[in-house]
Coordinates of C-alpha atoms (C1' of nucleotides) in Angstrom, one line a residue:
Chain A
M18 CA 0.0 0.0 0.0
Q19 CA 2.6 2.4 1.2
E20 CA 4.8 1.8 -1.9
L21 CA 2.0 2.3 -4.3
V22 CA 1.2 5.7 -2.8
N23 CA 4.8 6.6 -3.5
I24 CA 4.5 5.5 -7.1
F25 CA 1.3 7.5 -7.5
E26 CA 2.9 10.5 -5.8
A27 CA 5.9 10.3 -8.0
Y28 CA 3.6 10.1 -11.1
L29 CA 1.6 13.1 -10.0
S30 CA 4.6 15.3 -9.3
K31 CA 6.2 14.2 -12.5
S32 CA 3.1 14.7 -14.7
T33 CA 2.7 18.2 -13.5
R34 CA 6.0 19.4 -14.8
I35 CA 4.6 19.9 -18.3
F36 CA 0.9 19.9 -18.1
S37 CA -1.3 21.8 -15.7
N38 CA -4.6 20.7 -17.2
K39 CA -4.3 18.2 -20.0
E40 CA -8.1 18.0 -20.4
A41 CA -8.0 21.3 -22.2
L42 CA -6.4 19.7 -25.2
T43 CA -9.1 17.1 -25.7
S44 CA -12.3 17.4 -27.7
K45 CA -14.4 17.0 -24.6
F46 CA -13.2 20.3 -23.3
T47 CA -15.4 23.4 -23.9
P48 CA -13.3 26.5 -23.8
G49 CA -14.7 29.6 -22.2
K50 CA -14.6 31.5 -25.4
I51 CA -14.7 30.0 -28.8
L52 CA -12.4 31.7 -31.3
H53 CA -13.2 32.5 -34.9
R54 CA -16.7 31.1 -34.8
E55 CA -18.6 34.2 -33.8
E56 CA -20.7 34.3 -36.9
E57 CA -21.6 30.7 -36.7
I58 CA -22.5 31.0 -33.1
T59 CA -24.8 34.0 -33.5
A60 CA -26.4 32.4 -36.6
L61 CA -27.2 29.2 -34.8
A62 CA -28.4 31.0 -31.7
Q63 CA -30.7 33.2 -33.8
I64 CA -32.1 30.2 -35.6
L65 CA -32.8 28.4 -32.4
S66 CA -34.1 31.2 -30.2
P67 CA -37.8 31.0 -31.2
S68 CA -37.8 27.9 -28.9
L69 CA -37.7 30.3 -26.0
K70 CA -41.2 31.5 -27.0
M71 CA -42.2 27.9 -27.3
E72 CA -42.3 28.1 -31.1
K73 CA -40.6 25.4 -33.1
P74 CA -37.3 26.7 -34.5
S75 CA -36.4 25.8 -38.1
N76 CA -34.5 22.7 -38.7
V77 CA -30.8 23.3 -39.4
F78 CA -28.1 21.6 -41.4
I79 CA -24.5 22.2 -40.3
Y80 CA -21.7 21.4 -42.7
G81 CA -18.0 21.5 -42.4
K82 CA -14.9 19.3 -42.4
S83 CA -13.8 17.5 -39.4
G84 CA -12.2 19.6 -36.7
T85 CA -13.9 22.9 -37.8
G86 CA -15.7 23.3 -34.5
K87 CA -19.2 22.1 -35.6
T88 CA -19.9 19.9 -32.6
L89 CA -18.3 22.4 -30.2
V90 CA -20.3 25.3 -31.4
T91 CA -23.6 23.4 -31.5
T92 CA -23.3 21.9 -28.1
F93 CA -22.2 25.3 -26.7
V94 CA -25.1 27.1 -28.2
C95 CA -27.6 24.5 -27.2
N96 CA -26.3 24.2 -23.6
Q97 CA -26.6 28.0 -23.2
L98 CA -30.0 27.8 -24.7
E99 CA -31.1 25.0 -22.4
N100 CA -29.7 26.8 -19.3
F101 CA -31.3 30.1 -20.2
S102 CA -34.7 28.5 -20.8
K103 CA -34.4 26.7 -17.5
K104 CA -33.8 30.0 -15.8
K105 CA -36.8 31.5 -17.5
G106 CA -38.9 28.5 -16.7
K107 CA -39.3 27.4 -20.3
G108 CA -39.1 23.8 -21.4
V109 CA -36.4 23.6 -24.0
K110 CA -34.6 20.3 -23.9
V111 CA -31.6 19.3 -26.0
L112 CA -30.8 15.8 -27.0
Y113 CA -27.4 15.2 -28.5
T114 CA -26.6 12.0 -30.3
N115 CA -23.6 11.0 -32.4
C116 CA -24.8 8.8 -35.2
K117 CA -21.4 7.4 -35.8
M118 CA -21.1 5.5 -32.6
R119 CA -21.0 1.9 -33.4
K120 CA -23.6 -0.2 -31.6
V121 CA -25.1 2.9 -30.1
A122 CA -26.8 5.0 -32.6
D123 CA -25.8 4.0 -36.1
T124 CA -29.0 2.5 -37.3
E125 CA -32.6 3.6 -37.4
Y126 CA -33.6 1.4 -34.5
R127 CA -30.6 2.2 -32.4
L128 CA -30.8 6.0 -32.9
I129 CA -34.4 6.1 -31.7
A130 CA -33.6 3.7 -28.9
S131 CA -30.7 5.8 -27.8
L132 CA -32.9 8.9 -27.8
C133 CA -35.4 7.1 -25.7
R134 CA -32.6 6.2 -23.3
K135 CA -31.7 9.9 -23.0
L136 CA -35.4 10.6 -22.2
G137 CA -35.1 8.1 -19.4
R138 CA -36.5 4.8 -20.7
N139 CA -34.3 1.8 -21.3
L140 CA -35.2 -0.3 -24.3
P141 CA -33.7 -3.6 -25.4
A142 CA -31.0 -3.5 -27.9
T143 CA -32.9 -5.8 -30.3
G144 CA -35.9 -8.0 -30.5
L145 CA -38.6 -5.3 -30.7
P146 CA -40.2 -4.2 -33.9
T147 CA -39.1 -0.7 -35.0
Y148 CA -42.6 0.7 -34.8
E149 CA -42.6 -0.2 -31.1
I150 CA -39.5 1.9 -30.6
Y151 CA -41.1 4.8 -32.3
K152 CA -44.2 4.4 -30.2
N153 CA -42.1 4.6 -27.1
F154 CA -40.3 7.6 -28.4
F155 CA -43.4 9.6 -29.3
E156 CA -44.9 8.8 -25.9
L157 CA -41.8 10.0 -24.1
L158 CA -41.7 13.2 -26.1
D159 CA -45.3 14.0 -25.7
R160 CA -45.4 13.8 -21.9
E161 CA -45.3 17.5 -21.5
E162 CA -45.2 20.7 -23.4
R163 CA -41.7 21.2 -24.5
I164 CA -39.5 22.1 -27.3
Y165 CA -37.0 19.4 -28.1
I166 CA -33.8 20.1 -30.1
L167 CA -32.3 16.9 -31.5
I168 CA -28.7 17.2 -32.4
L169 CA -27.8 14.5 -34.9
D170 CA -24.0 14.5 -35.2
E171 CA -22.4 12.9 -38.2
I172 CA -25.8 12.4 -39.7
D173 CA -24.2 11.6 -43.0
R174 CA -22.9 8.3 -41.7
L175 CA -26.4 7.3 -40.6
V176 CA -27.9 8.1 -44.0
K177 CA -25.1 6.3 -45.8
K178 CA -25.8 3.2 -43.8
C179 CA -29.5 3.1 -43.4
G180 CA -31.0 5.5 -45.9
D181 CA -33.1 8.6 -45.1
E182 CA -36.2 6.9 -43.7
V183 CA -35.3 7.8 -40.2
L184 CA -35.0 11.4 -41.1
Y185 CA -38.3 11.3 -42.9
N186 CA -39.9 9.9 -39.8
L187 CA -38.2 12.4 -37.5
V188 CA -39.2 15.3 -39.7
R189 CA -42.8 14.2 -39.5
V190 CA -42.9 13.6 -35.8
N191 CA -44.3 17.1 -35.1
S192 CA -47.6 16.1 -36.8
E193 CA -47.9 13.2 -34.4
L194 CA -47.2 15.1 -31.3
K195 CA -49.8 17.1 -29.4
K196 CA -47.8 18.9 -26.7
A197 CA -44.2 18.8 -27.6
K198 CA -42.4 20.1 -30.7
V199 CA -39.2 18.8 -32.2
S200 CA -36.6 20.5 -34.3
I201 CA -33.5 18.9 -35.7
V202 CA -29.9 20.1 -36.0
G203 CA -28.1 17.8 -38.4
I204 CA -24.3 17.9 -38.4
S205 CA -22.4 16.5 -41.4
N206 CA -18.8 16.3 -42.6
D207 CA -19.9 15.7 -46.1
I208 CA -21.3 18.5 -48.1
T209 CA -22.4 16.2 -50.9
F210 CA -24.6 14.4 -48.4
K211 CA -27.6 16.5 -49.3
T212 CA -27.8 15.0 -52.8
R213 CA -28.5 11.6 -51.3
L214 CA -31.6 12.8 -49.5
D215 CA -35.2 12.5 -50.6
S216 CA -36.5 15.9 -51.7
R217 CA -39.3 15.9 -49.0
V218 CA -36.7 15.3 -46.3
L219 CA -34.4 17.9 -47.8
S220 CA -36.9 20.7 -48.0
S221 CA -37.9 20.2 -44.4
L222 CA -34.6 19.5 -42.9
G223 CA -32.6 22.1 -44.8
E224 CA -34.7 25.0 -43.8
E225 CA -31.5 26.7 -42.5
E226 CA -27.9 26.0 -43.3
I227 CA -24.7 26.9 -41.7
I228 CA -21.3 26.2 -43.3
F229 CA -18.2 26.0 -41.2
P230 CA -15.1 26.9 -43.2
P231 CA -11.8 25.3 -42.3
Y232 CA -9.4 27.3 -40.0
D233 CA -6.3 28.7 -41.6
A234 CA -2.9 28.4 -40.0
I235 CA -3.1 31.7 -38.2
Q236 CA -6.5 31.0 -36.7
L237 CA -5.2 27.5 -35.6
T238 CA -2.3 29.2 -33.9
E239 CA -4.5 31.4 -31.9
I240 CA -6.8 28.6 -30.9
L241 CA -3.9 26.5 -29.9
S242 CA -2.3 29.3 -27.9
E243 CA -5.5 29.9 -26.0
R244 CA -5.8 26.2 -25.1
A245 CA -2.2 25.9 -24.3
K246 CA -2.4 28.6 -21.7
I247 CA -4.8 26.4 -19.8
A248 CA -3.2 23.0 -20.5
F249 CA 0.5 23.7 -20.0
R250 CA 2.5 25.1 -17.3
E251 CA 4.0 28.5 -18.0
G252 CA 7.0 28.6 -20.2
V253 CA 7.3 24.9 -21.0
L254 CA 6.5 25.4 -24.7
E255 CA 9.4 26.2 -26.8
E256 CA 9.0 29.1 -29.3
G257 CA 7.5 27.7 -32.5
V258 CA 5.9 24.6 -31.1
I259 CA 2.4 25.9 -31.5
Q260 CA 3.1 27.3 -35.0
K261 CA 4.5 23.9 -36.0
C262 CA 1.3 22.1 -34.8
A263 CA -0.8 24.6 -36.6
A264 CA 1.2 24.1 -39.7
Y265 CA 0.9 20.4 -39.7
A266 CA -2.9 20.6 -39.1
A267 CA -3.4 23.3 -41.7
R268 CA -1.9 20.9 -44.2
E269 CA -4.8 18.6 -43.3
H270 CA -7.7 21.0 -44.2
G271 CA -7.3 23.0 -41.0
D272 CA -8.4 20.3 -38.6
A273 CA -8.3 21.9 -35.1
R274 CA -8.9 18.6 -33.4
R275 CA -5.9 17.1 -35.0
A276 CA -3.8 20.2 -34.1
L277 CA -4.8 19.9 -30.4
E278 CA -4.1 16.2 -30.4
L279 CA -0.7 16.8 -31.9
L280 CA 0.1 19.3 -29.2
R281 CA -1.0 17.0 -26.5
I282 CA 1.0 14.1 -27.8
A283 CA 4.0 16.3 -28.2
G284 CA 3.6 17.2 -24.6
E285 CA 3.3 13.6 -23.5
I286 CA 6.4 12.7 -25.4
A287 CA 8.3 15.5 -23.8
E288 CA 7.1 14.5 -20.4
R289 CA 8.0 10.9 -20.9
E290 CA 11.5 11.9 -22.0
G291 CA 11.8 13.8 -18.8
S292 CA 12.3 17.0 -20.8
L293 CA 11.4 20.2 -19.0
K294 CA 10.3 21.8 -22.2
V295 CA 8.2 20.8 -25.2
L296 CA 10.5 21.2 -28.2
E297 CA 9.8 21.4 -31.9
R298 CA 11.4 18.0 -32.2
H299 CA 8.7 16.6 -30.0
V300 CA 6.1 17.8 -32.4
D301 CA 7.7 16.0 -35.3
L302 CA 7.9 12.9 -33.2
A303 CA 4.2 13.3 -32.2
N304 CA 3.2 13.7 -35.8
E305 CA 5.1 10.5 -36.7
K306 CA 3.5 8.7 -33.8
M307 CA 0.0 9.8 -34.9
E308 CA 0.6 8.8 -38.5
R309 CA 1.9 5.5 -37.4
E310 CA -0.9 4.7 -35.0
A311 CA -3.5 5.7 -37.5
V312 CA -2.3 3.0 -39.7
I313 CA -1.3 0.3 -37.2
E314 CA -4.4 0.4 -35.2
V315 CA -6.6 0.3 -38.2
V316 CA -4.8 -2.7 -39.6
K317 CA -5.0 -4.6 -36.4
K318 CA -8.7 -4.1 -36.2
Q319 CA -9.4 -5.5 -39.6
P320 CA -11.4 -8.8 -39.9
L321 CA -9.7 -11.8 -41.3
Q322 CA -10.8 -11.4 -44.9
S323 CA -9.7 -7.8 -45.0
K324 CA -6.3 -8.8 -43.7
I325 CA -5.9 -11.4 -46.4
L326 CA -6.9 -8.9 -49.0
L327 CA -4.5 -6.3 -47.6
F328 CA -1.7 -8.8 -47.5
S329 CA -2.3 -9.8 -51.1
L330 CA -2.3 -6.1 -51.9
I331 CA 1.1 -5.5 -50.3
K332 CA 2.5 -8.5 -52.2
S333 CA 1.2 -7.3 -55.5
N334 CA 2.5 -3.9 -54.8
R335 CA 5.9 -5.3 -54.3
K336 CA 5.9 -6.8 -57.7
K337 CA 4.8 -3.7 -59.5
Q338 CA 3.9 -0.2 -58.6
K339 CA 0.5 -0.1 -60.2
V340 CA -2.0 -2.7 -59.0
Y341 CA -5.3 -3.2 -60.8
S342 CA -8.3 -4.6 -59.2
G343 CA -8.5 -7.7 -61.5
D344 CA -4.9 -8.7 -60.9
L345 CA -5.3 -8.1 -57.2
Y346 CA -8.4 -10.3 -57.1
D347 CA -6.5 -13.2 -58.7
E348 CA -3.7 -12.8 -56.3
Y349 CA -6.2 -12.8 -53.4
V350 CA -8.0 -15.9 -54.6
N351 CA -4.8 -17.8 -55.0
F352 CA -3.7 -16.8 -51.5
C353 CA -7.0 -17.8 -50.1
K354 CA -6.6 -21.2 -51.7
M355 CA -3.2 -21.5 -50.3
I356 CA -4.3 -21.0 -46.7
G357 CA -7.5 -22.9 -47.2
I358 CA -10.1 -20.2 -46.8
K359 CA -13.0 -19.6 -49.0
P360 CA -12.5 -16.4 -51.0
L361 CA -15.1 -13.7 -51.1
T362 CA -16.7 -12.6 -54.4
Q363 CA -15.3 -9.9 -56.5
R364 CA -18.2 -7.8 -55.6
R365 CA -17.4 -7.9 -52.0
V366 CA -13.7 -7.4 -52.5
S367 CA -14.6 -4.3 -54.4
D368 CA -16.4 -2.9 -51.4
L369 CA -13.5 -3.8 -49.1
L370 CA -11.2 -1.8 -51.3
N371 CA -13.5 1.1 -51.0
E372 CA -13.4 0.7 -47.2
F373 CA -9.6 0.7 -47.3
D374 CA -9.8 3.9 -49.3
V375 CA -12.0 5.5 -46.7
L376 CA -9.6 4.4 -44.0
G377 CA -6.8 5.9 -45.8
L378 CA -4.8 2.7 -46.3
I379 CA -5.0 2.9 -50.1
N380 CA -5.9 5.3 -52.8
N381 CA -8.4 4.1 -55.4
K382 CA -8.7 5.6 -58.8
V383 CA -11.3 4.2 -61.2
I384 CA -9.8 4.4 -64.7
S385 CA -10.9 3.2 -68.1
L386 CA -8.5 1.4 -70.3
G387 CA -10.8 1.8 -73.2
R388 CA -11.1 -1.4 -75.2
Y389 CA -9.4 -3.1 -72.4
G390 CA -12.1 -2.4 -69.9
R391 CA -12.5 -0.5 -66.8
T392 CA -10.7 -1.1 -63.6
R393 CA -9.4 0.5 -60.5
E394 CA -5.9 1.6 -60.0
I395 CA -4.8 1.0 -56.5
N396 CA -2.0 2.8 -54.7
L397 CA -0.9 1.8 -51.3
S398 CA -0.8 4.9 -49.2
I399 CA 0.8 3.3 -46.2
P400 CA 4.1 5.2 -45.7
Q401 CA 7.1 3.1 -46.8
N402 CA 8.6 2.9 -43.4
L403 CA 5.4 1.3 -42.0
V404 CA 4.8 -1.3 -44.7
E405 CA 7.1 -3.9 -43.1
E406 CA 5.5 -3.5 -39.8
V407 CA 2.0 -3.8 -41.2
E408 CA 3.1 -6.9 -43.0
K409 CA 4.3 -8.4 -39.8
I410 CA 1.0 -7.7 -38.1
L411 CA -0.9 -9.2 -41.0
K412 CA 1.3 -12.3 -40.8
V413 CA 0.6 -12.7 -37.1
G414 CA -3.1 -12.2 -37.7
L415 CA -3.2 -14.8 -40.4
G416 CA -1.0 -17.2 -38.5
I417 CA 1.9 -17.5 -41.0
Chain B
dA17 C1' -10.0 12.2 -91.9
dG18 C1' -13.8 12.3 -89.0
dG19 C1' -17.7 10.3 -86.9
dT20 C1' -20.3 6.6 -84.7
dA21 C1' -20.7 2.0 -82.6
dT22 C1' -18.8 -1.6 -80.1
dT23 C1' -16.6 -3.8 -76.5
dC24 C1' -14.1 -4.9 -72.5
dA25 C1' -13.5 -5.5 -67.5
dC26 C1' -14.7 -4.1 -64.2
dA27 C1' -17.7 -0.5 -61.0
dT28 C1' -21.9 0.2 -58.8
dG29 C1' -26.7 -0.7 -57.1
dA30 C1' -30.4 -3.3 -55.2
dA31 C1' -32.2 -7.2 -53.2
dA32 C1' -32.0 -11.3 -51.0
dC33 C1' -29.8 -14.6 -48.1
dT34 C1' -27.3 -16.4 -43.6
dA35 C1' -26.0 -16.5 -39.1
dT36 C1' -26.2 -14.4 -34.7
dT37 C1' -28.2 -11.9 -31.0
dC38 C1' -32.0 -10.5 -28.6
dT39 C1' -37.1 -10.2 -26.8
dC40 C1' -41.7 -11.9 -26.2
dT41 C1' -45.2 -15.4 -25.8
dG42 C1' -47.4 -19.2 -24.4
dA43 C1' -47.4 -24.2 -23.4
dG44 C1' -45.8 -27.3 -20.2
dT45 C1' -43.8 -28.1 -15.6
dT46 C1' -43.1 -27.5 -10.8
dA47 C1' -43.8 -26.1 -6.0
dG48 C1' -46.6 -24.6 -2.6
dG49 C1' -51.2 -24.0 -0.5
Chain C
dT17 C1' -53.0 -22.0 -8.7
dA18 C1' -49.1 -19.1 -9.1
dA19 C1' -44.4 -19.1 -10.4
dC20 C1' -41.0 -20.9 -13.4
dT21 C1' -38.8 -22.9 -17.6
dC22 C1' -37.9 -23.3 -22.1
dA23 C1' -38.8 -23.8 -27.0
dG24 C1' -40.3 -21.3 -30.9
dA25 C1' -41.6 -17.1 -33.4
dG26 C1' -40.3 -12.7 -34.7
dA27 C1' -36.9 -8.6 -35.0
dA28 C1' -32.6 -6.2 -35.9
dT29 C1' -28.1 -6.5 -37.7
dA30 C1' -23.6 -7.6 -40.0
dG31 C1' -21.6 -9.6 -43.6
dT32 C1' -22.1 -11.6 -47.6
dT33 C1' -23.9 -13.4 -52.4
dT34 C1' -26.7 -13.0 -56.5
dC35 C1' -28.5 -10.6 -60.1
dA36 C1' -28.8 -6.5 -62.8
dT37 C1' -27.3 -2.4 -64.7
dG38 C1' -23.8 1.3 -65.6
dT39 C1' -19.6 3.2 -67.6
dG40 C1' -15.3 5.6 -70.1
dA41 C1' -12.5 5.5 -73.7
dA42 C1' -9.5 2.6 -76.9
dT43 C1' -10.5 0.3 -80.9
dA44 C1' -13.4 -1.3 -84.9
dC45 C1' -16.2 0.0 -88.4
dC46 C1' -18.3 3.2 -91.5
dT47 C1' -18.9 7.2 -94.5
dG48 C1' -17.8 10.5 -97.6
dT49 C1' -14.0 13.1 -99.6

DNA sequence: AGGTATTCACATGAAACTATTCTCTGAGTTAGG
DNA sequence: TAACTCAGAGAATAGTTTCATGTGAATACCTGT
């Protein structure tokens, strides 16, 4: 017991040398003031404020790439709204759901069930018909006179997976309810997402639109500095560290989340090294680490068939730079036969390749070779220095 | 030469199928009165 | 008779197959000069 306390004490005192409040660098943290989003904040607040008079606000669509502050701004505004309404004795209630969360809210059934859960009723994860879930949901909503604001984060994922039926139902809920009213704030990374929607849904859901532009390097620097003031002890950041983080992130469409993470990891590396300062060198290391982990973790998590496919892909890539889907499929089938596993169809492999593309492991380009058909040109986008490590992981995963 | 048609080798889309996980229901069984 | 058990029916879901349709441009095939 005694010794453990010492260990913990040592850890505590050590960890405070660099950080004073590491939380401030995570996406959970809501800063006191949100920089460079004044316009968006007022726009959203104006759109939603009719709720304070118990009128249903317009539905809103919010677009912007990842790390542009969509979620932050939305939750900020909605929290303020909820608090204000509570003070004034009005019944505005905000329900936030992230539609991407696997096994939580990524299908029609699960989304509605998770909303019910937020309203205080637990429903089974499966087994009930969907209409039953809706019935529960309506019942819960209509208990009292209220304005509900549903925030559906990463709504594009939901639609991609399950179609827009859910949205259609949600848009219509107001006609089913007697006391309560519901308006929807949809947040999406994908601007083209609109085109996949049914026109009825679109016209109702897209009543208002707010677009979040990416941050530029200067804005990122300011955001980082502000957070760093809270997160780090004074004077531990070397000149140029923040600029460097901002520059790395600006290269990636101005993703503030990434910039913050980079800064945090740089700090952690410095800390582990026992350094008293975070140096620019640490940022480079952090960037390397992030890139590496992005690849390695993804590869590890792949199911068997995907691993086989990826392995075949690396092998083909060794032989020649340009890999075409047809050749890859042959290679893959051969390899499956070799290790005695039933190969998937070409159709499925095609989808898996698309998934790899989304994960950033490869780069697909559909090209036409005229008379010689149409195919996909596949480029491995795993950095050279990681390919070997990836291969090793795959070999272990496949038992060879 | 210039224009149209064909053709290849896949891509892409939609639907259906399989296996798994979960709930609900109701018949049959058991234990207690 | 009330409580319990357990099989079977019905749902949702992930992962896949089957069937159908789409596609871009190099080549083949015309046509008229």
